Tab-separated table of C-alpha atoms in Angstrom:
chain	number	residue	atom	x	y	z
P	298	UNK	CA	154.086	182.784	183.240
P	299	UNK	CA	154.164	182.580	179.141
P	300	UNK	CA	151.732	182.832	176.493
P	301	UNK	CA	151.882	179.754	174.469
P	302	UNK	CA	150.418	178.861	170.781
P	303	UNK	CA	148.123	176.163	170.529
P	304	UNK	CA	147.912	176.968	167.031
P	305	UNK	CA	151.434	175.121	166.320
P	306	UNK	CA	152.067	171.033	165.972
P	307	UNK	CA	152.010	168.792	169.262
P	308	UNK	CA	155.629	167.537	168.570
P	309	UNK	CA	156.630	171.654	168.407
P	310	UNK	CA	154.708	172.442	171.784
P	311	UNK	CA	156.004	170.033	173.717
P	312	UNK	CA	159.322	170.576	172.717
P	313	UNK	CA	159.009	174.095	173.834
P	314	UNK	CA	157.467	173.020	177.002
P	315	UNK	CA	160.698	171.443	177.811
P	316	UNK	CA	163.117	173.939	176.399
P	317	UNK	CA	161.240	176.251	178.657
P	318	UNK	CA	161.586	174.333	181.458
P	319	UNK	CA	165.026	173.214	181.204
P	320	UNK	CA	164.087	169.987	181.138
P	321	UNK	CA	166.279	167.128	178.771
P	322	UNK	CA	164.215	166.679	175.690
P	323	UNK	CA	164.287	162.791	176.952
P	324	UNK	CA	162.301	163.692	179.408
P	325	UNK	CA	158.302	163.149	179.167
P	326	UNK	CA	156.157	166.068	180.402
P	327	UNK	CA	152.494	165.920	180.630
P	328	UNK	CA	149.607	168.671	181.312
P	329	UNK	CA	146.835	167.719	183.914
P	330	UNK	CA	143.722	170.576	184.159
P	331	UNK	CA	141.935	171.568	187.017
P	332	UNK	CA	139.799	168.727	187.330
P	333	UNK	CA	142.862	166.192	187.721
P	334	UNK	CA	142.311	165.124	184.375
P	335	UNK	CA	145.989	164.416	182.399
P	336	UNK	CA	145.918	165.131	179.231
P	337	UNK	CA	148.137	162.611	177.823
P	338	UNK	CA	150.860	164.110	175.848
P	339	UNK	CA	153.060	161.508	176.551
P	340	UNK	CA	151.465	159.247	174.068
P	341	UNK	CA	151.448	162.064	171.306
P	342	UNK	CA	155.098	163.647	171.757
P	343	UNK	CA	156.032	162.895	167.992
P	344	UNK	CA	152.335	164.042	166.606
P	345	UNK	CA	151.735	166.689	164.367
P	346	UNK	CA	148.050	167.269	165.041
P	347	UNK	CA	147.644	170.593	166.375
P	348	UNK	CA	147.884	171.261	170.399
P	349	UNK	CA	144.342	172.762	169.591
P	350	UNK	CA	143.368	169.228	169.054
P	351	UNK	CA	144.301	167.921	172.823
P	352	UNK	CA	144.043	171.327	174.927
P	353	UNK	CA	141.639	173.794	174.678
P	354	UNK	CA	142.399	177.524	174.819
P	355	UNK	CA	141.800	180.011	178.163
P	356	UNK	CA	141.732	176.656	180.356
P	357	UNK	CA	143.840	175.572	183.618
P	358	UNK	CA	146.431	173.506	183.245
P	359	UNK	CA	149.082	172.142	185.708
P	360	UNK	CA	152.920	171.515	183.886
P	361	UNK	CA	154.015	167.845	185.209
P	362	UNK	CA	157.019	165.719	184.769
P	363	UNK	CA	156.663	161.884	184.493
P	364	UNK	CA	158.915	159.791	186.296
P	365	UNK	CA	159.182	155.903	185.558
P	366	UNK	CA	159.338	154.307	188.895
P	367	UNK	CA	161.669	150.939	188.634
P	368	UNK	CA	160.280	149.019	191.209
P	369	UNK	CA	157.005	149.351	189.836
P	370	UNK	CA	155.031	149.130	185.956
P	371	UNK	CA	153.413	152.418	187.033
P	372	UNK	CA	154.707	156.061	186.598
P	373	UNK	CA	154.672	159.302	188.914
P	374	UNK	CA	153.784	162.368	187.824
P	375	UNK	CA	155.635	165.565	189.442
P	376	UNK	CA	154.673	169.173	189.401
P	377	UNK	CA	156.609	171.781	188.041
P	378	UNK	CA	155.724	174.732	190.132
P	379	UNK	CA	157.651	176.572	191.841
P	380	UNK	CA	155.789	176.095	195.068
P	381	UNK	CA	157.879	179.718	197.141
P	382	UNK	CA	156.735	181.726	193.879
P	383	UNK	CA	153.078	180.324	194.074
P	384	UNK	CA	152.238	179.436	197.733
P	385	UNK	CA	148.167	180.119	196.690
P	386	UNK	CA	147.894	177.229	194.326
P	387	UNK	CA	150.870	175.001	196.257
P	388	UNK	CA	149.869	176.020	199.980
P	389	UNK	CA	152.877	175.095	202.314
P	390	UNK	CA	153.187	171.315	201.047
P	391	UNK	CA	156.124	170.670	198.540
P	392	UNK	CA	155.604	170.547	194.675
P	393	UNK	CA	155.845	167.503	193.295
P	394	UNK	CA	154.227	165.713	196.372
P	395	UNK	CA	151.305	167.604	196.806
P	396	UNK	CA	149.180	169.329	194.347
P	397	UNK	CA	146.507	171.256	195.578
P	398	UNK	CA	142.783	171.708	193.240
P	399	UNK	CA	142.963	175.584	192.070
P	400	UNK	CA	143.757	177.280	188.581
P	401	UNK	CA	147.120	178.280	186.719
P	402	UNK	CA	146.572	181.177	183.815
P	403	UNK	CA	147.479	178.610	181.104
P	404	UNK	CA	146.037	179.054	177.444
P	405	UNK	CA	147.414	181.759	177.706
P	406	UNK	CA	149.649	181.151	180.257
P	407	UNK	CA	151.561	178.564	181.485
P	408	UNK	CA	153.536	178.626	184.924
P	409	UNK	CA	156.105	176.735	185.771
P	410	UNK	CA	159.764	176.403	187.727
């Protein structure tokens, strides 16, 4: 888990999201909040609103990678959790296939791989 700054420029925080995660700056990551409701970062990776602006602070949020499928127009969206370090949110189903309604301390923390 990490506190995180919502008080910094979209194109910064998601930049950070990715360092954090290891992930190739390339790569499109997206936040979805408890109510299964993605937030669409995707479409404002080079903004420079403030993250305040899209997310609001002590929510939920769940850390997902987007993956272009190439048979298909549509995209997948993957989870980033570690589901062995958080079997209470992932319950015994793999991460990225299965995510199950519950809460992540995000705003002000975020969880992740």
């Amino acid at each position: 888990m990490e506190i995180l700054n919502l008080n910094c420029k979209l194109i910064n925080f998601i930049h950070h999201l990715k360092e954090r995660c290891g992930l190739d700056f390339k790569e499109c990551v997206e936040l979805m909040d408890g109510g299964g409701k993605v937030m669409d970062l995707e479409a404002k990776q080079q903004s420079v609103a403030l993250a305040s602006s899209v997310l609001t602070e002590r929510q939920h949020y769940f850390l997902l990678r987007v993956c272009r499928e190439d048979d298909a127009a549509g995209q997948k969206y993957v989870s980033l959790l570690n589901p062995c370090r958080h079997p209470e949110i992932t319950g015994d189903k793999p991460a990225g296939l299965y995510i199950k309604k519950g809460h992540l301390s995000c705003w002000s923390t975020l969880t992740y791989n």
